[in-house]
Amino acid sequence: MPRSNAAAAATQHLRRSELLLPLNPAAALLEGEQALHLAAVGGPPAVVSRAYLAMGAAYQAQRQYDEALRQFVQALRLYQQLHDEPGRARALRMLGRAQYLQGDTGQAYDTYKQALAISMALRDPRSKAQVYGNLGELLGAGGQWQRALRSHEQAYSEWQQAGSLPGQAQALNAIGLAHHQLRQYSRSLYYLRLSLQQARQLGDSTSIGEALASTGRVYQDVGNYEVAMGFYTQAISQLPQYTPPARRAAALQALALVQDSMANRAAAIRALQQALPLARQAGSQIQVSALYQKLADLYQRENNYPQALAAQRRYSDLQDSVFAERRSTQIAELQTRYETEKKGREIQLLLKNRQIQDANLHRQKLLRNTMAVGALLLLLTVAALYRGRREQARVNRLLQRKNRAINRQKQELSHLNRTKDTLFSIISHDLRSPLSSLYSMLTLQTIGNLPPERMAAHTQRLSRTLDVTLRLLDNLLNWSAAQMQGDKVRPEKVVLQTAVEEALALLAGDAERKNIELRTQLPAQCLVSADVNMLRLVLRNLVGNAIKFTPAEGTVTLSARLREAGVWEVAVSDTGVGIAVPDQARLFGEDGLHSTLGTAHEKGTGLGVAPVQGVCGA
């Protein structure tokens, strides 16, 4: 086949691959492979690079990320050899997306940065907008929503410069979701409304459905379930005919959750029943299993025990299928890898044959050259060798700098791992007591033999305990995030009585089980300047240890006094067993973790007051 015809045929296969990708990734992959074969035989290198990108996108749509990465790297190398900067930027964007989906977020961030640098050098607003959108998605997945918001705003600005209305609609939707995560609900609804207007102006049903679904999630989080249900219903109606069944099933499942929150279990059951055949059509046993699990829960709460039992049995039966599906996916990935490597060897053979033909042509031309041209080639060869040696020296220096940077990153990672281990220990230590109380209350309610009056009292108490526990968890997570980000002390004005009442309310269940009286001796309206998360941690640690080592019928007292101008001294005293002299040196973790059973054989984590020492030192 002549080279011009091969290139044209390869381009047609690439166009078909792009059209088939959303609906049938497997067929798109076949078209990409055909394009690669034709381009390797007689097409220009740029078409070969595009074929590698098309195959990588098809593998990525099938969640075969290792294969996708290989194809994107091949395309990137070819673009580098061709000095094609727009092609390099596109390949880096797609490579970074595959790295992100595979879970390598650090490498994905570096890859996106390289793509952004090339896009800025090219002054291409469309390429910059795409990279900013990818960076916003990556930062949002890592919980850095403020930085993600800035990236999406930059993407929107670039889409405006490029004059792309679809890009603007997508960026506005992302900005609204970022404000949603930051709990700025009014701003979120404002930007989502703009996104919906843009999508309706374009007549893009997919973008309309995304904006409607995002708006429904905002109203669902603020507790306005009726409005949320209306937006979800509109979003489902806007899904185009070619929408994959799995996505339709997921939309119906979200609608069912809102209906369940409105106590409309019958409607929620109908939505889940509509989602089941779609999930089966998609062939995902994992999604079908999750739908049956939710149905079993709804039927049980409706007291429809036969249907609940049937749904639970289907869920249990599907567990083997779910496991088999995951195993078959792994086997299919291995088989695809084998086929790809086999085809890759065939392509390499074709490329080598082509290189041999080119070498023969080159040799024939050399035979026609004069001795003067040969001498000139010799001089050029010497110059190339000299330049290559200099380039090798430059590469060696670059590798040395990279190695030094890797060693610095290794030290930083080791420090972060030590910080992470400490934070996990602190969180588990602080959550043990409230969760134990919750477990005890739930056990009493599960027995079901309590009088209605006591049941109501326990239910009210359970609600209070849950509220306090959720506030504790929120405080711990905020404090942990600050520690992981390197933040230390953030002083602010705090009412000491409020912090003390929260700590005592959280540990009241432990004190009641041992019949220990909790007392406070605090001045009226004691306003202090402290880091509120660290202050709560210190109070919970000290009061919890006091309860642990105080026998039944004892007393734990929390007091405060103004020691000097601007300095308050808070003390926790108890009628407990005290601390043995040999154990006093271990309190701050100098000899490693040490744990002692409490007076009621309570277990500890061995942290002692090491967290308290760290807080005070901050």
Coordinates of C-alpha atoms in Angstrom, one line a residue:
M1 CA 0.0 0.0 0.0
P2 CA 1.4 3.4 -0.9
R3 CA 2.4 5.6 2.0
S4 CA -0.1 8.3 1.3
N5 CA -3.0 5.7 1.2
A6 CA -1.7 4.1 4.4
A7 CA -1.7 7.5 6.2
A8 CA -5.2 8.3 5.0
A9 CA -6.6 4.9 6.0
A10 CA -4.9 5.2 9.5
T11 CA -6.5 8.6 9.9
Q12 CA -9.9 7.2 9.2
H13 CA -9.4 4.5 11.8
L14 CA -8.4 7.1 14.3
R15 CA -11.6 9.1 13.7
R16 CA -13.7 6.0 14.2
S17 CA -11.8 5.2 17.4
E18 CA -12.7 8.7 18.8
L19 CA -16.4 8.2 17.9
L20 CA -16.6 4.7 19.4
L21 CA -14.7 5.5 22.6
P22 CA -17.6 6.7 24.9
L23 CA -19.9 3.8 23.9
N24 CA -17.6 0.9 23.1
P25 CA -14.0 1.2 24.3
A26 CA -13.1 -2.3 23.1
A27 CA -14.2 -1.5 19.5
A28 CA -12.3 1.8 19.8
L29 CA -9.2 -0.1 20.8
L30 CA -9.4 -2.3 17.7
E31 CA -9.7 0.8 15.5
G32 CA -6.6 2.3 17.2
E33 CA -4.6 -0.9 16.7
Q34 CA -5.6 -0.9 13.0
A35 CA -4.4 2.7 12.7
L36 CA -1.1 1.8 14.4
H37 CA -0.5 -1.0 12.0
L38 CA -1.1 1.1 9.0
A39 CA 0.9 4.1 10.3
A40 CA 3.8 1.8 11.2
V41 CA 3.9 0.5 7.6
G42 CA 3.5 3.7 5.6
G43 CA 2.3 6.6 7.8
P44 CA 4.2 9.6 9.1
P45 CA 5.5 9.5 12.7
A46 CA 2.8 12.0 13.8
V47 CA 0.1 9.5 12.9
V48 CA 1.9 6.8 14.8
S49 CA 1.9 9.0 17.9
R50 CA -1.9 9.7 17.5
A51 CA -2.5 6.0 17.2
Y52 CA -0.7 5.3 20.5
L53 CA -2.8 8.0 22.2
A54 CA -6.0 6.5 20.8
M55 CA -5.0 3.1 22.1
G56 CA -4.1 4.5 25.5
A57 CA -7.5 6.3 25.8
A58 CA -9.3 3.0 25.0
Y59 CA -7.3 1.1 27.6
Q60 CA -8.0 3.8 30.1
A61 CA -11.7 3.6 29.4
Q62 CA -11.5 -0.1 30.2
R63 CA -9.6 0.7 33.5
Q64 CA -6.4 -1.1 32.2
Y65 CA -4.2 1.7 33.5
D66 CA -0.8 0.0 33.1
E67 CA -1.4 -0.6 29.4
A68 CA -2.7 3.0 29.0
L69 CA 0.4 4.3 30.6
R70 CA 2.6 2.3 28.2
Q71 CA 0.8 3.7 25.2
F72 CA 1.0 7.3 26.4
V73 CA 4.7 7.0 27.1
Q74 CA 5.3 5.7 23.6
A75 CA 3.4 8.6 22.1
L76 CA 5.3 11.1 24.3
R77 CA 8.7 9.7 23.2
L78 CA 7.7 10.0 19.5
Y79 CA 6.5 13.6 20.0
Q80 CA 9.8 14.5 21.7
Q81 CA 11.8 13.0 18.8
L82 CA 9.6 15.1 16.4
H83 CA 10.0 18.3 18.6
D84 CA 6.2 18.6 18.4
E85 CA 5.4 20.7 21.4
P86 CA 1.6 20.7 21.1
G87 CA 1.7 16.9 20.8
R88 CA 3.9 16.7 23.9
A89 CA 1.5 18.8 25.9
R90 CA -1.4 16.6 24.8
A91 CA 0.5 13.4 25.6
L92 CA 1.5 14.7 29.0
R93 CA -2.1 15.6 29.9
M94 CA -3.3 12.1 29.0
L95 CA -0.4 10.5 30.8
G96 CA -1.1 12.5 33.9
R97 CA -4.7 11.6 33.8
A98 CA -3.8 7.9 33.6
Q99 CA -1.4 8.3 36.6
Y100 CA -4.1 10.0 38.6
L101 CA -6.6 7.2 37.9
Q102 CA -4.1 4.6 38.8
G103 CA -3.5 6.3 42.2
D104 CA -0.1 7.8 41.6
T105 CA -1.2 11.4 42.4
G106 CA 2.3 12.7 43.1
Q107 CA 3.6 11.7 39.7
A108 CA 0.4 12.9 38.1
Y109 CA 0.9 16.3 39.6
D110 CA 4.5 16.6 38.3
T111 CA 3.3 15.4 34.8
Y112 CA 0.5 18.0 34.8
K113 CA 3.0 20.7 35.7
Q114 CA 5.2 19.8 32.7
A115 CA 2.2 20.0 30.4
L116 CA 1.2 23.4 31.9
A117 CA 4.7 24.7 31.3
I118 CA 4.6 23.7 27.6
S119 CA 1.1 25.1 27.2
M120 CA 2.1 28.4 28.7
A121 CA 5.2 28.6 26.4
L122 CA 2.8 27.9 23.4
R123 CA 0.3 30.5 24.7
D124 CA -2.5 28.1 24.0
P125 CA -5.5 29.0 26.2
R126 CA -7.4 25.7 25.3
S127 CA -4.5 23.6 26.4
K128 CA -3.9 25.6 29.5
A129 CA -7.6 25.4 30.4
Q130 CA -7.5 21.6 30.1
V131 CA -4.4 21.3 32.3
Y132 CA -5.9 23.6 35.0
G133 CA -9.1 21.5 35.0
N134 CA -7.0 18.4 35.5
L135 CA -5.0 20.0 38.3
G136 CA -8.3 21.1 40.0
E137 CA -9.6 17.5 39.8
L138 CA -6.4 16.2 41.3
L139 CA -6.2 18.7 44.1
G140 CA -9.9 18.2 44.9
A141 CA -9.4 14.4 45.2
G142 CA -6.7 15.1 47.8
G143 CA -9.0 17.3 49.8
Q144 CA -7.2 20.6 48.9
W145 CA -10.4 22.3 47.8
Q146 CA -9.2 25.9 48.2
R147 CA -6.3 25.2 45.7
A148 CA -8.7 23.2 43.5
L149 CA -11.1 26.1 43.4
R150 CA -8.3 28.4 42.2
S151 CA -7.3 25.9 39.5
H152 CA -10.9 25.6 38.2
E153 CA -11.2 29.4 38.2
Q154 CA -8.1 29.7 36.1
A155 CA -9.5 27.0 33.8
Y156 CA -12.7 29.1 33.4
S157 CA -10.7 32.2 32.5
E158 CA -8.7 30.3 29.9
W159 CA -11.9 28.8 28.4
Q160 CA -13.3 32.3 28.1
Q161 CA -10.2 33.4 26.2
A162 CA -10.5 30.4 23.9
G163 CA -14.2 31.2 23.3
S164 CA -15.3 27.7 24.2
L165 CA -18.8 27.6 25.7
P166 CA -18.7 23.8 26.5
G167 CA -15.4 24.3 28.3
Q168 CA -16.9 27.3 30.3
A169 CA -20.0 25.2 31.3
Q170 CA -17.7 22.4 32.5
A171 CA -15.5 24.8 34.5
L172 CA -18.5 26.5 36.1
N173 CA -19.8 23.1 37.2
A174 CA -16.4 22.3 38.7
I175 CA -16.2 25.7 40.5
G176 CA -19.7 25.0 42.0
L177 CA -18.7 21.6 43.2
A178 CA -15.5 23.1 44.8
H179 CA -17.6 25.7 46.7
H180 CA -19.9 22.8 47.7
Q181 CA -17.0 21.0 49.3
L182 CA -16.0 24.2 51.1
R183 CA -19.6 24.4 52.5
Q184 CA -20.2 27.7 50.7
Y185 CA -23.6 26.5 49.5
S186 CA -24.9 29.8 48.2
R187 CA -21.9 30.4 46.0
S188 CA -22.0 26.8 44.9
L189 CA -25.7 27.1 43.8
Y190 CA -24.8 30.4 42.0
Y191 CA -22.1 28.8 39.8
L192 CA -24.1 25.7 39.2
R193 CA -26.9 27.9 38.0
L194 CA -24.5 29.6 35.5
S195 CA -23.3 26.2 34.4
L196 CA -26.8 25.0 33.8
Q197 CA -27.6 28.1 31.8
Q198 CA -24.5 27.6 29.6
A199 CA -25.4 24.0 29.0
R200 CA -29.0 24.7 28.1
Q201 CA -27.8 27.4 25.7
L202 CA -25.6 24.8 24.0
G203 CA -28.3 22.1 24.1
D204 CA -25.8 19.7 25.6
S205 CA -27.9 17.1 27.4
T206 CA -24.8 15.6 29.1
S207 CA -23.7 18.9 30.6
I208 CA -27.3 19.7 31.6
G209 CA -27.5 16.4 33.4
E210 CA -24.2 17.0 35.2
A211 CA -25.3 20.5 36.4
L212 CA -28.7 19.3 37.6
A213 CA -27.1 16.3 39.5
S214 CA -24.5 18.6 41.1
T215 CA -27.3 21.0 42.2
G216 CA -29.2 18.1 43.6
R217 CA -26.2 17.1 45.7
V218 CA -26.0 20.6 47.2
Y219 CA -29.6 20.6 48.2
Q220 CA -29.3 17.1 49.6
D221 CA -26.4 18.1 51.8
V222 CA -28.3 21.1 53.2
G223 CA -31.3 18.9 54.0
N224 CA -33.7 20.1 51.4
Y225 CA -34.5 16.7 50.1
E226 CA -37.6 17.6 48.1
V227 CA -35.8 20.1 46.0
A228 CA -32.8 17.7 45.7
M229 CA -35.2 15.0 44.5
G230 CA -36.6 17.3 41.8
F231 CA -33.1 18.1 40.4
Y232 CA -32.1 14.4 40.5
T233 CA -35.3 13.5 38.6
Q234 CA -34.6 16.2 36.0
A235 CA -31.0 15.0 35.7
I236 CA -32.1 11.4 34.9
S237 CA -34.6 12.7 32.3
Q238 CA -31.8 14.6 30.6
L239 CA -29.5 11.6 30.2
P240 CA -29.1 11.0 26.4
Q241 CA -30.0 7.7 24.8
Y242 CA -26.3 6.6 24.4
T243 CA -25.7 7.0 28.2
P244 CA -24.1 3.8 29.5
P245 CA -26.4 1.6 31.6
A246 CA -24.0 1.8 34.6
R247 CA -24.3 5.5 34.7
R248 CA -28.1 5.4 34.5
A249 CA -28.1 2.9 37.3
A250 CA -25.9 5.1 39.5
A251 CA -28.2 8.1 38.9
L252 CA -31.2 6.1 40.0
Q253 CA -29.3 4.9 43.1
A254 CA -28.6 8.5 44.0
L255 CA -32.3 9.4 43.6
A256 CA -33.2 6.4 45.8
L257 CA -31.0 7.7 48.6
V258 CA -32.7 11.1 48.6
Q259 CA -36.2 9.4 48.6
D260 CA -35.1 7.3 51.5
S261 CA -34.0 10.4 53.4
M262 CA -37.5 11.8 52.9
A263 CA -38.9 8.6 54.4
N264 CA -40.4 7.7 51.0
R265 CA -39.1 4.2 51.1
A266 CA -41.6 2.9 48.5
A267 CA -40.3 5.3 45.9
A268 CA -36.8 4.5 46.9
I269 CA -37.5 0.8 46.4
R270 CA -39.0 1.5 42.9
A271 CA -35.9 3.5 41.9
L272 CA -33.6 0.7 43.0
Q273 CA -35.7 -1.8 41.2
Q274 CA -35.4 0.3 38.0
A275 CA -31.6 0.5 38.5
L276 CA -31.2 -3.3 38.8
P277 CA -31.8 -4.3 35.2
L278 CA -29.6 -1.5 34.0
A279 CA -26.8 -2.7 36.3
R280 CA -27.3 -6.2 35.1
Q281 CA -27.2 -4.9 31.5
A282 CA -23.9 -3.2 32.3
G283 CA -22.6 -6.5 33.5
S284 CA -21.2 -5.2 36.8
Q285 CA -21.9 -7.7 39.6
I286 CA -20.4 -5.2 42.0
Q287 CA -23.0 -2.6 41.2
V288 CA -25.8 -5.2 41.3
S289 CA -24.6 -6.4 44.7
A290 CA -24.7 -2.9 46.1
L291 CA -28.2 -2.3 44.9
Y292 CA -29.5 -5.6 46.5
Q293 CA -27.8 -4.6 49.7
K294 CA -29.6 -1.3 49.8
L295 CA -32.9 -3.0 48.9
A296 CA -32.5 -5.5 51.7
D297 CA -32.1 -2.6 54.2
L298 CA -35.2 -0.7 52.8
Y299 CA -37.4 -3.9 52.9
Q300 CA -36.3 -4.6 56.5
R301 CA -37.2 -1.1 57.6
E302 CA -40.6 -1.5 55.8
N303 CA -41.1 -4.7 57.9
N304 CA -41.3 -6.6 54.6
Y305 CA -39.1 -9.4 55.9
P306 CA -39.7 -11.9 53.1
Q307 CA -38.5 -9.4 50.4
A308 CA -35.7 -8.3 52.7
L309 CA -34.6 -11.9 53.1
A310 CA -34.8 -12.5 49.4
A311 CA -32.7 -9.4 48.6
Q312 CA -30.2 -10.3 51.3
R313 CA -29.9 -13.8 49.8
R314 CA -29.3 -12.3 46.3
Y315 CA -26.7 -10.0 47.8
S316 CA -25.0 -13.0 49.5
D317 CA -25.2 -15.1 46.4
L318 CA -23.6 -12.3 44.3
Q319 CA -20.5 -12.1 46.6
D320 CA -18.9 -15.1 44.8
S321 CA -19.8 -13.5 41.5
V322 CA -18.3 -10.2 42.6
F323 CA -15.1 -12.0 43.5
A324 CA -15.2 -13.8 40.2
E325 CA -15.7 -10.6 38.3
R326 CA -12.7 -9.0 39.9
R327 CA -10.6 -12.1 39.2
S328 CA -11.9 -12.2 35.6
T329 CA -11.0 -8.6 35.2
Q330 CA -7.5 -9.3 36.3
I331 CA -7.2 -12.3 33.9
A332 CA -8.6 -10.2 31.1
E333 CA -6.0 -7.5 31.8
L334 CA -3.2 -10.1 31.7
Q335 CA -4.5 -11.5 28.5
T336 CA -4.8 -8.1 26.9
R337 CA -1.3 -7.3 28.1
Y338 CA 0.0 -10.5 26.3
E339 CA -1.9 -9.6 23.1
T340 CA -0.6 -6.0 23.2
E341 CA 3.0 -7.2 23.7
K342 CA 2.6 -9.6 20.8
K343 CA 1.3 -6.9 18.6
G344 CA 3.9 -4.6 19.8
R345 CA 6.6 -7.0 18.7
E346 CA 4.9 -7.3 15.3
I347 CA 4.9 -3.5 15.0
Q348 CA 8.5 -3.3 16.0
L349 CA 9.3 -5.8 13.3
L350 CA 7.5 -3.7 10.7
L351 CA 9.3 -0.6 11.9
K352 CA 12.7 -2.4 11.7
N353 CA 11.9 -3.5 8.1
R354 CA 11.0 0.0 7.2
Q355 CA 14.3 1.2 8.8
I356 CA 16.2 -1.4 6.8
Q357 CA 14.6 -0.1 3.6
D358 CA 15.4 3.4 4.5
A359 CA 19.0 2.4 5.3
N360 CA 19.4 0.8 1.9
L361 CA 18.1 3.9 0.2
H362 CA 20.5 6.0 2.2
R363 CA 23.4 3.7 1.3
Q364 CA 22.6 4.0 -2.4
K365 CA 22.7 7.8 -2.0
L366 CA 26.0 7.6 -0.2
L367 CA 27.5 5.7 -3.1
R368 CA 26.7 8.6 -5.4
N369 CA 28.3 11.2 -3.1
T370 CA 31.8 12.5 -3.8
M371 CA 34.8 12.1 -1.5
A372 CA 34.4 15.7 -0.4
V373 CA 30.9 15.0 0.9
G374 CA 32.3 11.9 2.7
A375 CA 35.0 14.1 4.4
L376 CA 32.3 16.6 5.4
L377 CA 30.2 13.7 6.9
L378 CA 33.3 12.6 8.8
L379 CA 33.7 16.1 10.3
L380 CA 30.0 16.2 11.2
T381 CA 30.3 12.8 12.9
V382 CA 33.2 14.1 15.0
A383 CA 31.2 17.1 15.9
A384 CA 28.2 14.9 16.8
L385 CA 30.4 12.7 19.0
Y386 CA 31.8 15.7 20.8
R387 CA 28.3 17.1 21.3
G388 CA 27.1 13.7 22.5
R389 CA 29.9 13.6 25.1
R390 CA 28.9 17.0 26.3
E391 CA 25.3 16.0 26.4
Q392 CA 26.2 12.8 28.4
A393 CA 28.1 14.9 30.9
R394 CA 25.1 17.2 31.2
V395 CA 22.8 14.2 31.7
N396 CA 25.1 12.8 34.4
R397 CA 25.0 16.2 36.3
L398 CA 21.2 16.2 36.0
L399 CA 21.0 12.6 37.4
Q400 CA 23.1 13.6 40.3
R401 CA 20.8 16.6 41.1
K402 CA 17.8 14.2 40.7
N403 CA 19.4 11.8 43.2
R404 CA 19.9 14.5 45.7
A405 CA 16.3 15.6 45.3
I406 CA 15.1 12.0 45.7
N407 CA 17.1 11.7 49.0
R408 CA 15.5 14.9 50.3
Q409 CA 12.1 13.6 49.4
K410 CA 12.8 10.3 51.1
Q411 CA 13.7 12.1 54.3
E412 CA 10.5 14.3 54.1
L413 CA 8.4 11.1 53.5
S414 CA 10.0 9.4 56.5
H415 CA 9.1 12.4 58.7
L416 CA 5.5 12.5 57.3
N417 CA 5.1 8.7 58.0
R418 CA 6.2 9.2 61.6
T419 CA 3.7 12.1 62.0
K420 CA 1.0 10.0 60.4
D421 CA 1.6 7.1 62.9
T422 CA 1.3 9.5 65.8
L423 CA -1.9 11.0 64.5
F424 CA -3.5 7.6 64.0
S425 CA -2.6 6.7 67.6
I426 CA -4.1 9.9 68.9
I427 CA -7.3 9.5 66.9
S428 CA -7.8 5.9 68.0
H429 CA -7.1 6.9 71.6
D430 CA -9.7 9.7 71.6
L431 CA -12.4 7.8 69.7
R432 CA -12.3 4.7 71.9
S433 CA -14.3 6.1 74.8
P434 CA -17.2 7.6 72.8
L435 CA -17.5 4.6 70.6
S436 CA -17.6 2.3 73.6
S437 CA -20.4 4.4 75.0
L438 CA -22.3 4.2 71.7
Y439 CA -21.8 0.5 71.6
S440 CA -23.3 0.1 75.1
M441 CA -26.3 2.2 74.3
L442 CA -27.0 0.4 71.1
T443 CA -26.7 -2.9 72.9
L444 CA -29.4 -1.9 75.3
Q445 CA -31.7 -0.8 72.5
T446 CA -31.0 -4.0 70.6
I447 CA -32.2 -6.1 73.5
G448 CA -35.6 -4.5 73.1
N449 CA -36.9 -5.3 76.6
L450 CA -36.8 -1.8 78.0
P451 CA -39.9 0.1 78.8
P452 CA -40.9 2.9 76.4
E453 CA -39.9 5.6 78.9
R454 CA -36.4 4.2 79.3
M455 CA -36.1 3.5 75.6
A456 CA -37.0 7.2 74.8
A457 CA -34.4 8.3 77.4
H458 CA -31.7 6.1 75.9
T459 CA -32.6 7.3 72.4
Q460 CA -32.3 10.9 73.4
R461 CA -29.0 10.1 75.2
L462 CA -27.7 8.2 72.1
S463 CA -28.5 11.2 69.9
R464 CA -26.5 13.5 72.2
T465 CA -23.6 11.1 72.3
L466 CA -23.6 10.9 68.5
D467 CA -23.6 14.6 68.2
V468 CA -20.7 15.0 70.6
T469 CA -18.8 12.2 68.9
L470 CA -19.3 13.8 65.5
R471 CA -17.9 17.1 66.8
L472 CA -15.0 15.2 68.3
L473 CA -14.3 13.5 65.0
D474 CA -14.5 16.8 63.2
N475 CA -12.1 18.4 65.7
L476 CA -9.6 15.5 65.4
L477 CA -9.7 15.5 61.6
N478 CA -9.1 19.3 61.5
W479 CA -6.3 19.0 64.0
S480 CA -4.8 16.0 62.1
A481 CA -4.9 17.9 58.8
A482 CA -3.1 20.8 60.4
Q483 CA -0.4 18.5 61.7
M484 CA 0.1 16.8 58.4
Q485 CA 0.3 20.1 56.6
G486 CA 3.0 21.3 59.0
D487 CA 0.8 23.8 60.8
K488 CA 1.4 24.1 64.5
V489 CA -0.4 26.5 66.9
R490 CA -3.3 28.6 65.7
P491 CA -4.3 30.6 68.8
E492 CA -7.8 32.1 69.0
K493 CA -10.2 33.4 71.7
V494 CA -11.8 30.4 73.5
V495 CA -14.3 30.2 76.3
L496 CA -12.7 27.7 78.7
Q497 CA -16.0 26.5 80.1
T498 CA -17.2 25.5 76.6
A499 CA -14.1 23.4 75.9
V500 CA -14.4 21.8 79.4
E501 CA -18.1 21.0 79.0
E502 CA -17.4 19.3 75.6
A503 CA -14.6 17.1 77.1
L504 CA -16.7 16.1 80.1
A505 CA -19.8 15.4 77.9
L506 CA -17.7 13.2 75.7
L507 CA -16.4 11.2 78.7
A508 CA -19.6 11.2 80.8
G509 CA -20.4 7.7 79.8
D510 CA -17.1 6.3 81.1
A511 CA -17.6 8.2 84.3
E512 CA -21.2 6.9 84.8
R513 CA -20.1 3.3 84.3
K514 CA -17.7 3.6 87.2
N515 CA -20.0 5.9 89.2
I516 CA -17.4 8.6 89.2
E517 CA -18.4 12.2 89.9
L518 CA -17.1 14.8 87.5
R519 CA -16.6 18.2 89.1
T520 CA -15.6 21.6 87.7
Q521 CA -14.2 24.6 89.6
L522 CA -13.9 27.3 87.0
P523 CA -14.2 31.1 87.2
A524 CA -17.2 32.6 85.5
Q525 CA -16.7 33.4 81.8
C526 CA -13.0 32.4 81.6
L527 CA -11.8 33.6 78.2
V528 CA -8.4 32.3 77.1
S529 CA -6.2 32.5 74.0
A530 CA -5.3 29.0 72.8
D531 CA -5.4 26.6 69.8
V532 CA -8.9 25.2 70.3
N533 CA -8.2 21.7 68.7
M534 CA -5.0 21.3 70.9
L535 CA -6.8 22.5 74.0
R536 CA -9.7 19.9 73.4
L537 CA -7.1 17.2 72.9
V538 CA -5.3 18.0 76.2
L539 CA -8.5 18.1 78.2
R540 CA -9.8 14.8 76.8
N541 CA -6.4 13.1 77.4
L542 CA -6.1 14.2 81.0
V543 CA -9.7 13.7 82.0
G544 CA -9.9 10.3 80.3
N545 CA -6.7 9.1 82.1
A546 CA -8.1 10.4 85.4
I547 CA -11.3 8.4 84.9
K548 CA -9.3 5.3 83.9
F549 CA -7.2 5.3 87.1
T550 CA -9.9 6.3 89.5
P551 CA -11.8 3.5 91.4
A552 CA -15.6 3.4 91.4
E553 CA -17.3 6.0 93.6
G554 CA -14.4 8.3 93.1
T555 CA -14.2 12.0 92.1
V556 CA -12.4 13.8 89.2
T557 CA -12.1 17.6 89.5
L558 CA -11.1 20.0 86.8
S559 CA -10.1 23.5 88.0
A560 CA -8.5 26.6 86.6
R561 CA -6.7 29.6 88.2
L562 CA -5.0 32.8 86.9
R563 CA -1.4 32.0 87.8
E564 CA 0.0 35.3 86.5
A565 CA -1.0 38.1 84.1
G566 CA -2.3 36.6 80.9
V567 CA -1.4 32.9 82.0
W568 CA -4.1 30.4 83.1
E569 CA -3.3 27.2 84.8
V570 CA -5.7 24.3 84.3
A571 CA -5.5 21.3 86.6
V572 CA -7.1 17.8 86.6
S573 CA -7.1 16.0 90.0
D574 CA -8.7 12.7 91.0
T575 CA -9.0 10.3 93.9
G576 CA -7.4 7.6 91.9
V577 CA -4.4 5.3 92.5
G578 CA -1.8 7.7 91.3
I579 CA 1.3 6.9 89.2
A580 CA 4.0 4.6 90.4
V581 CA 7.5 6.2 90.6
P582 CA 9.1 3.9 88.0
D583 CA 6.3 4.7 85.5
Q584 CA 6.5 8.5 85.9
A585 CA 9.6 8.6 83.6
R586 CA 7.6 6.8 80.8
L587 CA 4.7 9.4 80.7
F588 CA 6.1 11.4 77.9
G589 CA 7.1 8.4 75.7
E590 CA 10.9 8.7 76.2
D591 CA 11.3 4.9 76.6
G592 CA 8.7 4.0 73.9
L593 CA 4.9 3.4 74.3
H594 CA 3.8 2.1 77.7
S595 CA 0.3 1.0 78.7
T596 CA -1.2 0.1 82.1
L597 CA -4.6 -1.3 82.8
G598 CA -7.1 1.0 84.6
T599 CA -8.9 0.3 87.8
A600 CA -11.7 -1.5 85.9
H601 CA -9.1 -3.2 83.6
E602 CA -9.5 -0.6 80.9
K603 CA -6.9 -0.9 78.1
G604 CA -5.0 2.0 76.7
T605 CA -2.9 2.9 73.6
G606 CA 0.4 3.5 75.4
L607 CA 0.5 7.1 74.3
G608 CA 0.5 8.5 77.9
V609 CA 0.8 12.3 77.7
A610 CA 3.1 12.3 74.7
P611 CA 0.5 14.2 72.6
V612 CA 0.2 16.7 75.4
Q613 CA 3.9 17.3 75.5
G614 CA 3.9 17.9 71.8
V615 CA 1.1 20.4 72.1
C616 CA 2.8 22.4 74.8
G617 CA 6.0 22.5 73.0
A618 CA 4.2 23.9 69.9

